[in-house]
């Protein structure tokens, strides 16, 4: 069963048609990287997967569950999906440890001891076990984004969505976040990643999806999409960003 299966997804904001019939499959253990110009609908696509945006038509299945079905328990589906945004959205008044335990305790009803144990495991995974007692403002942007990743991982997601997770970072901090994501990919985490980091996509992606104007123009293995793109629009885009 595919982790994500999207068929004929359409989404408009008023008169603006932002997604014009998207079909996309992400299978377990795959890393699918979505690239494309600003405004092409990448974030909207990601946000439709956990219904942060409501699709107008089409179907989205997450691990076989039709999230667009009105009877779907969307909270249960969301619990299985970790999401990491460009902005880290950590709670500034909570320590790193508390940021990583709060949803575990409130949503998964884990005990404090269990949540703390799992926080330690996941902070270790992102290389920040020594920062558990710090506050977000005491950390660099790269460290804050790694805390946000640990917080998502602590919920035991079956799928991770990343929306330009390194775009808000100073260039010298991008690498440490990409390294964590590479590690997750190597562990077999299923990931849908919107990114401008072409070297990351080329190296890590199982498949690269190029979007433009609300549609998937081209998709395939990174060597093909980057090395010998089929579509003129893909070539133009890559020429601009590479
Ligand atoms: P990308 O992530 O590829 O830059 P987005 O999915 O964020 O693209 O946006 C696609 C288009 O939809 C843009 O023109 C954007 O301005 C518009 N858009 C996104 N979200 C909203 C919204 N909530 N209301 C109105 N327009 C939106
Ligand atoms: Mg976006």
PDB file of C-alpha atoms and ligand atoms in Angstrom:
ATOM      1  CA  UNK A   1       0.000   0.000   0.000  1.00  0.00           C
ATOM      2  CA  UNK A   2       1.304   3.459  -0.898  1.00  0.00           C
ATOM      3  CA  UNK A   3       1.980   5.901   1.940  1.00  0.00           C
ATOM      4  CA  UNK A   4       0.498   8.717  -0.141  1.00  0.00           C
ATOM      5  CA  UNK A   5      -1.731   8.325  -3.168  1.00  0.00           C
ATOM      6  CA  UNK A   6      -3.157  11.480  -4.735  1.00  0.00           C
ATOM      7  CA  UNK A   7      -5.507  11.341  -7.700  1.00  0.00           C
ATOM      8  CA  UNK A   8      -6.876  14.307  -9.639  1.00  0.00           C
ATOM      9  CA  UNK A   9      -6.314  16.866  -6.889  1.00  0.00           C
ATOM     10  CA  UNK A  10      -7.720  20.321  -7.593  1.00  0.00           C
ATOM     11  CA  UNK A  11      -7.536  23.343  -5.330  1.00  0.00           C
ATOM     12  CA  UNK A  12      -8.439  26.975  -5.962  1.00  0.00           C
ATOM     13  CA  UNK A  13      -8.249  30.072  -3.803  1.00  0.00           C
ATOM     14  CA  UNK A  14     -11.105  32.179  -5.133  1.00  0.00           C
ATOM     15  CA  UNK A  15     -10.555  32.424  -8.884  1.00  0.00           C
ATOM     16  CA  UNK A  16      -6.940  31.326  -8.675  1.00  0.00           C
ATOM     17  CA  UNK A  17      -6.556  27.655  -9.547  1.00  0.00           C
ATOM     18  CA  UNK A  18      -3.475  26.628  -7.585  1.00  0.00           C
ATOM     19  CA  UNK A  19      -3.553  22.850  -8.110  1.00  0.00           C
ATOM     20  CA  UNK A  20      -4.804  21.683 -11.505  1.00  0.00           C
ATOM     21  CA  UNK A  21      -5.141  17.935 -11.291  1.00  0.00           C
ATOM     22  CA  UNK A  22      -2.238  16.484  -9.342  1.00  0.00           C
ATOM     23  CA  UNK A  23      -1.543  12.736  -9.372  1.00  0.00           C
ATOM     24  CA  UNK A  24       1.233  11.616  -7.049  1.00  0.00           C
ATOM     25  CA  UNK A  25       2.275   8.405  -5.332  1.00  0.00           C
ATOM     26  CA  UNK A  26       4.794   8.072  -2.509  1.00  0.00           C
ATOM     27  CA  UNK A  27       5.600   4.511  -1.481  1.00  0.00           C
ATOM     28  CA  UNK A  28       6.969   3.398   1.896  1.00  0.00           C
ATOM     29  CA  UNK A  29      10.626   4.305   2.338  1.00  0.00           C
ATOM     30  CA  UNK A  30      10.687   6.689  -0.616  1.00  0.00           C
ATOM     31  CA  UNK A  31      11.984  10.238  -0.498  1.00  0.00           C
ATOM     32  CA  UNK A  32      10.125  12.330  -3.047  1.00  0.00           C
ATOM     33  CA  UNK A  33      11.470  15.846  -3.593  1.00  0.00           C
ATOM     34  CA  UNK A  34       9.198  18.504  -5.069  1.00  0.00           C
ATOM     35  CA  UNK A  35      10.914  21.355  -6.891  1.00  0.00           C
ATOM     36  CA  UNK A  36       9.542  24.265  -8.892  1.00  0.00           C
ATOM     37  CA  UNK A  37       9.214  28.026  -9.009  1.00  0.00           C
ATOM     38  CA  UNK A  38       7.662  30.110  -6.272  1.00  0.00           C
ATOM     39  CA  UNK A  39       3.872  30.132  -6.537  1.00  0.00           C
ATOM     40  CA  UNK A  40       3.662  26.823  -8.404  1.00  0.00           C
ATOM     41  CA  UNK A  41       1.547  25.218  -5.652  1.00  0.00           C
ATOM     42  CA  UNK A  42       4.154  23.140  -3.800  1.00  0.00           C
ATOM     43  CA  UNK A  43       3.157  24.244  -0.294  1.00  0.00           C
ATOM     44  CA  UNK A  44      -0.531  23.929  -1.080  1.00  0.00           C
ATOM     45  CA  UNK A  45       0.047  20.373  -2.292  1.00  0.00           C
ATOM     46  CA  UNK A  46       1.855  19.466   0.932  1.00  0.00           C
ATOM     47  CA  UNK A  47      -0.793  21.146   3.065  1.00  0.00           C
ATOM     48  CA  UNK A  48      -3.564  19.218   1.315  1.00  0.00           C
ATOM     49  CA  UNK A  49      -1.981  15.907   2.404  1.00  0.00           C
ATOM     50  CA  UNK A  50      -2.919  16.529   6.035  1.00  0.00           C
ATOM     51  CA  UNK A  51      -5.903  18.743   5.183  1.00  0.00           C
ATOM     52  CA  UNK A  52      -4.379  21.982   6.385  1.00  0.00           C
ATOM     53  CA  UNK A  53      -5.951  22.996   3.071  1.00  0.00           C
ATOM     54  CA  UNK A  54      -9.202  21.445   1.959  1.00  0.00           C
ATOM     55  CA  UNK A  55      -9.082  20.091  -1.609  1.00  0.00           C
ATOM     56  CA  UNK A  56     -11.870  21.092  -4.012  1.00  0.00           C
ATOM     57  CA  UNK A  57     -11.862  17.739  -5.757  1.00  0.00           C
ATOM     58  CA  UNK A  58      -9.807  14.618  -6.208  1.00  0.00           C
ATOM     59  CA  UNK A  59      -8.776  12.040  -3.689  1.00  0.00           C
ATOM     60  CA  UNK A  60      -5.907  11.770  -1.220  1.00  0.00           C
ATOM     61  CA  UNK A  61      -5.111   8.538   0.576  1.00  0.00           C
ATOM     62  CA  UNK A  62      -2.596   8.350   3.383  1.00  0.00           C
ATOM     63  CA  UNK A  63      -1.646   4.746   4.136  1.00  0.00           C
ATOM     64  CA  UNK A  64      -4.901   3.676   2.527  1.00  0.00           C
ATOM     65  CA  UNK A  65      -7.112   6.085   4.471  1.00  0.00           C
ATOM     66  CA  UNK A  66      -9.096   8.443   2.271  1.00  0.00           C
ATOM     67  CA  UNK A  67      -8.496  11.778   4.027  1.00  0.00           C
ATOM     68  CA  UNK A  68     -10.921  13.555   1.709  1.00  0.00           C
ATOM     69  CA  UNK A  69     -13.757  11.309   2.952  1.00  0.00           C
ATOM     70  CA  UNK A  70     -15.933  13.388   5.316  1.00  0.00           C
ATOM     71  CA  UNK A  71     -16.099  10.412   7.703  1.00  0.00           C
ATOM     72  CA  UNK A  72     -12.308  10.166   7.963  1.00  0.00           C
ATOM     73  CA  UNK A  73     -10.805  10.676  11.433  1.00  0.00           C
ATOM     74  CA  UNK A  74      -8.413  13.386  10.267  1.00  0.00           C
ATOM     75  CA  UNK A  75      -6.866  13.810  13.723  1.00  0.00           C
ATOM     76  CA  UNK A  76      -5.808  10.170  13.660  1.00  0.00           C
ATOM     77  CA  UNK A  77      -4.282  10.610  10.195  1.00  0.00           C
ATOM     78  CA  UNK A  78      -2.481  13.799  11.264  1.00  0.00           C
ATOM     79  CA  UNK A  79      -0.960  12.010  14.249  1.00  0.00           C
ATOM     80  CA  UNK A  80       0.868   9.770  11.786  1.00  0.00           C
ATOM     81  CA  UNK A  81       2.284  12.671   9.761  1.00  0.00           C
ATOM     82  CA  UNK A  82       5.188  14.816  10.930  1.00  0.00           C
ATOM     83  CA  UNK A  83       5.385  18.246   9.353  1.00  0.00           C
ATOM     84  CA  UNK A  84       8.375  20.572   9.310  1.00  0.00           C
ATOM     85  CA  UNK A  85       7.987  24.096   7.969  1.00  0.00           C
ATOM     86  CA  UNK A  86      10.329  26.849   6.904  1.00  0.00           C
ATOM     87  CA  UNK A  87       9.557  28.594  10.202  1.00  0.00           C
ATOM     88  CA  UNK A  88      10.331  26.335  13.121  1.00  0.00           C
ATOM     89  CA  UNK A  89       7.323  27.347  15.269  1.00  0.00           C
ATOM     90  CA  UNK A  90       8.887  26.302  18.563  1.00  0.00           C
ATOM     91  CA  UNK A  91       7.360  27.555  21.807  1.00  0.00           C
ATOM     92  CA  UNK A  92       9.755  30.252  23.000  1.00  0.00           C
ATOM     93  CA  UNK A  93       8.743  29.981  26.662  1.00  0.00           C
ATOM     94  CA  UNK A  94       9.383  26.214  26.778  1.00  0.00           C
ATOM     95  CA  UNK A  95      12.708  24.418  26.913  1.00  0.00           C
ATOM     96  CA  UNK A  96      13.823  22.187  24.082  1.00  0.00           C
ATOM     97  CA  UNK A  97      12.815  19.118  26.088  1.00  0.00           C
ATOM     98  CA  UNK A  98       9.371  20.582  26.794  1.00  0.00           C
ATOM     99  CA  UNK A  99       8.930  21.475  23.118  1.00  0.00           C
ATOM    100  CA  UNK A 100       9.605  17.851  22.212  1.00  0.00           C
ATOM    101  CA  UNK A 101       7.390  16.353  24.939  1.00  0.00           C
ATOM    102  CA  UNK A 102       4.300  18.584  24.937  1.00  0.00           C
ATOM    103  CA  UNK A 103       2.467  16.958  22.024  1.00  0.00           C
ATOM    104  CA  UNK A 104       3.558  13.489  23.109  1.00  0.00           C
ATOM    105  CA  UNK A 105       1.907  14.112  26.466  1.00  0.00           C
ATOM    106  CA  UNK A 106      -1.194  15.973  25.284  1.00  0.00           C
ATOM    107  CA  UNK A 107      -1.949  14.103  22.081  1.00  0.00           C
ATOM    108  CA  UNK A 108      -0.473  10.632  22.660  1.00  0.00           C
ATOM    109  CA  UNK A 109      -1.098  10.736  26.454  1.00  0.00           C
ATOM    110  CA  UNK A 110       2.391   9.482  27.227  1.00  0.00           C
ATOM    111  CA  UNK A 111       3.600   9.770  30.804  1.00  0.00           C
ATOM    112  CA  UNK A 112       6.202  12.410  31.596  1.00  0.00           C
ATOM    113  CA  UNK A 113       8.882   9.734  32.020  1.00  0.00           C
ATOM    114  CA  UNK A 114       8.048   8.042  28.729  1.00  0.00           C
ATOM    115  CA  UNK A 115       7.840  11.351  26.843  1.00  0.00           C
ATOM    116  CA  UNK A 116      11.178  12.443  28.331  1.00  0.00           C
ATOM    117  CA  UNK A 117      12.788   9.169  27.331  1.00  0.00           C
ATOM    118  CA  UNK A 118      11.521   9.476  23.753  1.00  0.00           C
ATOM    119  CA  UNK A 119      12.565  13.151  23.644  1.00  0.00           C
ATOM    120  CA  UNK A 120      16.100  12.144  24.608  1.00  0.00           C
ATOM    121  CA  UNK A 121      16.224   9.463  21.900  1.00  0.00           C
ATOM    122  CA  UNK A 122      15.075  11.917  19.236  1.00  0.00           C
ATOM    123  CA  UNK A 123      17.205  14.853  20.364  1.00  0.00           C
ATOM    124  CA  UNK A 124      20.114  12.458  20.156  1.00  0.00           C
ATOM    125  CA  UNK A 125      19.017  11.524  16.644  1.00  0.00           C
ATOM    126  CA  UNK A 126      19.326  15.173  15.546  1.00  0.00           C
ATOM    127  CA  UNK A 127      22.546  15.714  17.501  1.00  0.00           C
ATOM    128  CA  UNK A 128      21.102  17.931  20.227  1.00  0.00           C
ATOM    129  CA  UNK A 129      20.963  15.718  23.318  1.00  0.00           C
ATOM    130  CA  UNK A 130      23.025  18.326  25.180  1.00  0.00           C
ATOM    131  CA  UNK A 131      20.528  21.142  24.468  1.00  0.00           C
ATOM    132  CA  UNK A 132      17.475  19.659  26.212  1.00  0.00           C
ATOM    133  CA  UNK A 133      17.503  22.328  28.915  1.00  0.00           C
ATOM    134  CA  UNK A 134      18.041  25.287  26.573  1.00  0.00           C
ATOM    135  CA  UNK A 135      15.403  27.685  25.332  1.00  0.00           C
ATOM    136  CA  UNK A 136      14.883  28.182  21.567  1.00  0.00           C
ATOM    137  CA  UNK A 137      16.301  31.730  21.668  1.00  0.00           C
ATOM    138  CA  UNK A 138      19.594  30.282  22.930  1.00  0.00           C
ATOM    139  CA  UNK A 139      19.920  28.109  19.805  1.00  0.00           C
ATOM    140  CA  UNK A 140      20.962  28.857  16.236  1.00  0.00           C
ATOM    141  CA  UNK A 141      18.364  28.615  13.473  1.00  0.00           C
ATOM    142  CA  UNK A 142      19.808  25.284  12.375  1.00  0.00           C
ATOM    143  CA  UNK A 143      19.583  23.917  15.902  1.00  0.00           C
ATOM    144  CA  UNK A 144      15.988  25.178  16.236  1.00  0.00           C
ATOM    145  CA  UNK A 145      15.024  23.467  13.008  1.00  0.00           C
ATOM    146  CA  UNK A 146      16.621  20.238  14.258  1.00  0.00           C
ATOM    147  CA  UNK A 147      14.529  20.533  17.436  1.00  0.00           C
ATOM    148  CA  UNK A 148      11.441  20.921  15.241  1.00  0.00           C
ATOM    149  CA  UNK A 149      12.429  17.722  13.432  1.00  0.00           C
ATOM    150  CA  UNK A 150      12.976  15.898  16.750  1.00  0.00           C
ATOM    151  CA  UNK A 151       9.568  17.098  17.928  1.00  0.00           C
ATOM    152  CA  UNK A 152       7.938  15.640  14.822  1.00  0.00           C
ATOM    153  CA  UNK A 153       9.876  12.363  15.095  1.00  0.00           C
ATOM    154  CA  UNK A 154       8.872  11.939  18.740  1.00  0.00           C
ATOM    155  CA  UNK A 155       5.295  11.355  17.547  1.00  0.00           C
ATOM    156  CA  UNK A 156       6.419   8.199  15.659  1.00  0.00           C
ATOM    157  CA  UNK A 157       5.231   9.418  12.251  1.00  0.00           C
ATOM    158  CA  UNK A 158       4.878   7.034   9.343  1.00  0.00           C
ATOM    159  CA  UNK A 159       5.423   9.968   6.994  1.00  0.00           C
ATOM    160  CA  UNK A 160       7.345  13.239   7.199  1.00  0.00           C
ATOM    161  CA  UNK A 161       6.415  16.324   5.180  1.00  0.00           C
ATOM    162  CA  UNK A 162       9.065  19.023   4.823  1.00  0.00           C
ATOM    163  CA  UNK A 163       8.235  22.438   3.340  1.00  0.00           C
ATOM    164  CA  UNK A 164      11.475  24.246   2.504  1.00  0.00           C
ATOM    165  CA  UNK A 165      12.991  23.356   5.870  1.00  0.00           C
ATOM    166  CA  UNK A 166      16.257  25.175   5.162  1.00  0.00           C
ATOM    167  CA  UNK A 167      14.975  28.283   3.369  1.00  0.00           C
ATOM    168  CA  UNK A 168      14.956  30.492   6.475  1.00  0.00           C
ATOM    169  CA  UNK A 169      18.481  29.508   7.527  1.00  0.00           C
ATOM    170  CA  UNK A 170      21.771  31.290   7.090  1.00  0.00           C
ATOM    171  CA  UNK A 171      23.762  29.404   4.448  1.00  0.00           C
ATOM    172  CA  UNK A 172      26.275  28.004   6.913  1.00  0.00           C
ATOM    173  CA  UNK A 173      23.452  26.344   8.907  1.00  0.00           C
ATOM    174  CA  UNK A 174      21.749  24.588   5.998  1.00  0.00           C
ATOM    175  CA  UNK A 175      24.115  21.619   5.957  1.00  0.00           C
ATOM    176  CA  UNK A 176      23.411  20.442   9.506  1.00  0.00           C
ATOM    177  CA  UNK A 177      19.656  20.246   8.808  1.00  0.00           C
ATOM    178  CA  UNK A 178      20.158  18.466   5.480  1.00  0.00           C
ATOM    179  CA  UNK A 179      22.480  16.010   7.248  1.00  0.00           C
ATOM    180  CA  UNK A 180      19.690  15.100   9.673  1.00  0.00           C
ATOM    181  CA  UNK A 181      17.288  14.642   6.750  1.00  0.00           C
ATOM    182  CA  UNK A 182      19.822  12.472   4.929  1.00  0.00           C
ATOM    183  CA  UNK A 183      20.060  10.327   8.056  1.00  0.00           C
ATOM    184  CA  UNK A 184      16.281   9.917   8.174  1.00  0.00           C
ATOM    185  CA  UNK A 185      16.227   8.929   4.509  1.00  0.00           C
ATOM    186  CA  UNK A 186      18.947   6.351   5.153  1.00  0.00           C
ATOM    187  CA  UNK A 187      16.866   4.918   8.017  1.00  0.00           C
ATOM    188  CA  UNK A 188      14.016   4.385   5.567  1.00  0.00           C
ATOM    189  CA  UNK A 189      11.720   7.222   6.630  1.00  0.00           C
ATOM    190  CA  UNK A 190       9.070   8.034   4.032  1.00  0.00           C
ATOM    191  CA  UNK A 191       9.442  11.699   3.138  1.00  0.00           C
ATOM    192  CA  UNK A 192       7.809  14.263   0.861  1.00  0.00           C
ATOM    193  CA  UNK A 193      10.167  17.232   0.696  1.00  0.00           C
ATOM    194  CA  UNK A 194       9.661  20.617  -0.959  1.00  0.00           C
ATOM    195  CA  UNK A 195      13.142  22.030  -1.401  1.00  0.00           C
ATOM    196  CA  UNK A 196      15.384  24.421  -3.297  1.00  0.00           C
ATOM    197  CA  UNK A 197      18.412  22.359  -2.340  1.00  0.00           C
ATOM    198  CA  UNK A 198      19.061  20.739  -5.684  1.00  0.00           C
ATOM    199  CA  UNK A 199      22.186  18.900  -4.550  1.00  0.00           C
ATOM    200  CA  UNK A 200      20.169  17.295  -1.745  1.00  0.00           C
ATOM    201  CA  UNK A 201      17.378  16.303  -4.138  1.00  0.00           C
ATOM    202  CA  UNK A 202      19.845  14.884  -6.625  1.00  0.00           C
ATOM    203  CA  UNK A 203      21.614  12.827  -3.999  1.00  0.00           C
ATOM    204  CA  UNK A 204      18.794  11.703  -1.689  1.00  0.00           C
ATOM    205  CA  UNK A 205      15.547  11.635  -3.677  1.00  0.00           C
ATOM    206  CA  UNK A 206      14.040   8.394  -4.918  1.00  0.00           C
ATOM    207  CA  UNK A 207      12.080  10.595  -7.297  1.00  0.00           C
ATOM    208  CA  UNK A 208      12.057  14.277  -8.197  1.00  0.00           C
ATOM    209  CA  UNK A 209       8.798  16.015  -9.073  1.00  0.00           C
ATOM    210  CA  UNK A 210       8.934  19.306 -10.979  1.00  0.00           C
ATOM    211  CA  UNK A 211       5.833  21.483 -10.550  1.00  0.00           C
ATOM    212  CA  UNK A 212       4.922  24.582 -12.473  1.00  0.00           C
ATOM    213  CA  UNK A 213       1.624  26.445 -12.663  1.00  0.00           C
ATOM    214  CA  UNK A 214      -0.200  24.028 -10.352  1.00  0.00           C
ATOM    215  CA  UNK A 215       0.659  20.905 -12.320  1.00  0.00           C
ATOM    216  CA  UNK A 216       3.344  18.253 -12.292  1.00  0.00           C
ATOM    217  CA  UNK A 217       5.283  18.973 -15.464  1.00  0.00           C
ATOM    218  CA  UNK A 218       7.762  16.138 -15.121  1.00  0.00           C
ATOM    219  CA  UNK A 219       8.854  13.551 -12.590  1.00  0.00           C
ATOM    220  CA  UNK A 220      11.413  10.805 -12.486  1.00  0.00           C
ATOM    221  CA  UNK A 221      14.669   9.630 -10.975  1.00  0.00           C
ATOM    222  CA  UNK A 222      16.955  12.544 -10.051  1.00  0.00           C
ATOM    223  CA  UNK A 223      19.571  11.521 -12.605  1.00  0.00           C
ATOM    224  CA  UNK A 224      16.956  11.864 -15.350  1.00  0.00           C
ATOM    225  CA  UNK A 225      15.204  15.030 -14.184  1.00  0.00           C
ATOM    226  CA  UNK A 226      18.486  16.846 -13.508  1.00  0.00           C
ATOM    227  CA  UNK A 227      20.634  15.166 -16.146  1.00  0.00           C
ATOM    228  CA  UNK A 228      18.340  14.977 -19.165  1.00  0.00           C
ATOM    229  CA  UNK A 229      15.006  16.653 -18.456  1.00  0.00           C
ATOM    230  CA  UNK A 230      12.330  15.898 -21.006  1.00  0.00           C
ATOM    231  CA  UNK A 231      10.390  19.159 -20.779  1.00  0.00           C
ATOM    232  CA  UNK A 232      11.546  22.602 -21.853  1.00  0.00           C
ATOM    233  CA  UNK A 233      10.010  24.171 -18.721  1.00  0.00           C
ATOM    234  CA  UNK A 234      12.064  21.876 -16.501  1.00  0.00           C
ATOM    235  CA  UNK A 235      15.228  22.774 -18.408  1.00  0.00           C
ATOM    236  CA  UNK A 236      14.494  26.496 -18.052  1.00  0.00           C
ATOM    237  CA  UNK A 237      13.866  26.189 -14.324  1.00  0.00           C
ATOM    238  CA  UNK A 238      17.004  24.144 -13.704  1.00  0.00           C
ATOM    239  CA  UNK A 239      19.023  26.544 -15.811  1.00  0.00           C
ATOM    240  CA  UNK A 240      17.867  29.391 -13.557  1.00  0.00           C
ATOM    241  CA  UNK A 241      18.548  27.667 -10.224  1.00  0.00           C
ATOM    242  CA  UNK A 242      21.630  25.563 -10.867  1.00  0.00           C
TER     243      UNK A 242
HETATM  244  P1  LIG B   1       4.705  27.506  -3.628  1.00  0.00           P
HETATM  245  O1  LIG B   1       4.805  26.814  -2.312  1.00  0.00           O
HETATM  246  O2  LIG B   1       5.054  26.653  -4.804  1.00  0.00           O
HETATM  247  O3  LIG B   1       5.474  28.806  -3.654  1.00  0.00           O
HETATM  248  P2  LIG B   1       1.972  27.990  -2.840  1.00  0.00           P
HETATM  249  O4  LIG B   1       1.296  26.672  -2.766  1.00  0.00           O
HETATM  250  O5  LIG B   1       2.388  28.600  -1.554  1.00  0.00           O
HETATM  251  O6  LIG B   1       3.183  27.917  -3.869  1.00  0.00           O
HETATM  252  O7  LIG B   1       1.030  29.036  -3.552  1.00  0.00           O
HETATM  253  C1  LIG B   1       0.489  28.828  -4.827  1.00  0.00           C
HETATM  254  C2  LIG B   1      -0.396  30.023  -5.168  1.00  0.00           C
HETATM  255  O8  LIG B   1      -1.511  30.042  -4.296  1.00  0.00           O
HETATM  256  C3  LIG B   1       0.291  31.372  -5.001  1.00  0.00           C
HETATM  257  O9  LIG B   1      -0.150  32.208  -6.029  1.00  0.00           O
HETATM  258  C4  LIG B   1      -0.208  31.852  -3.670  1.00  0.00           C
HETATM  259  O10 LIG B   1      -0.210  33.240  -3.606  1.00  0.00           O
HETATM  260  C5  LIG B   1      -1.605  31.282  -3.607  1.00  0.00           C
HETATM  261  N1  LIG B   1      -2.057  30.981  -2.247  1.00  0.00           N
HETATM  262  C6  LIG B   1      -1.478  30.120  -1.378  1.00  0.00           C
HETATM  263  N2  LIG B   1      -2.165  30.051  -0.229  1.00  0.00           N
HETATM  264  C7  LIG B   1      -3.214  30.905  -0.365  1.00  0.00           C
HETATM  265  C8  LIG B   1      -4.309  31.279   0.479  1.00  0.00           C
HETATM  266  N3  LIG B   1      -4.465  30.752   1.698  1.00  0.00           N
HETATM  267  N4  LIG B   1      -5.191  32.177   0.010  1.00  0.00           N
HETATM  268  C9  LIG B   1      -5.050  32.698  -1.240  1.00  0.00           C
HETATM  269  N5  LIG B   1      -4.051  32.381  -2.088  1.00  0.00           N
HETATM  270  C10 LIG B   1      -3.146  31.499  -1.667  1.00  0.00           C
HETATM  271 MG1  LIG B   2       5.902  27.235  -0.631  1.00  0.00          MG
END
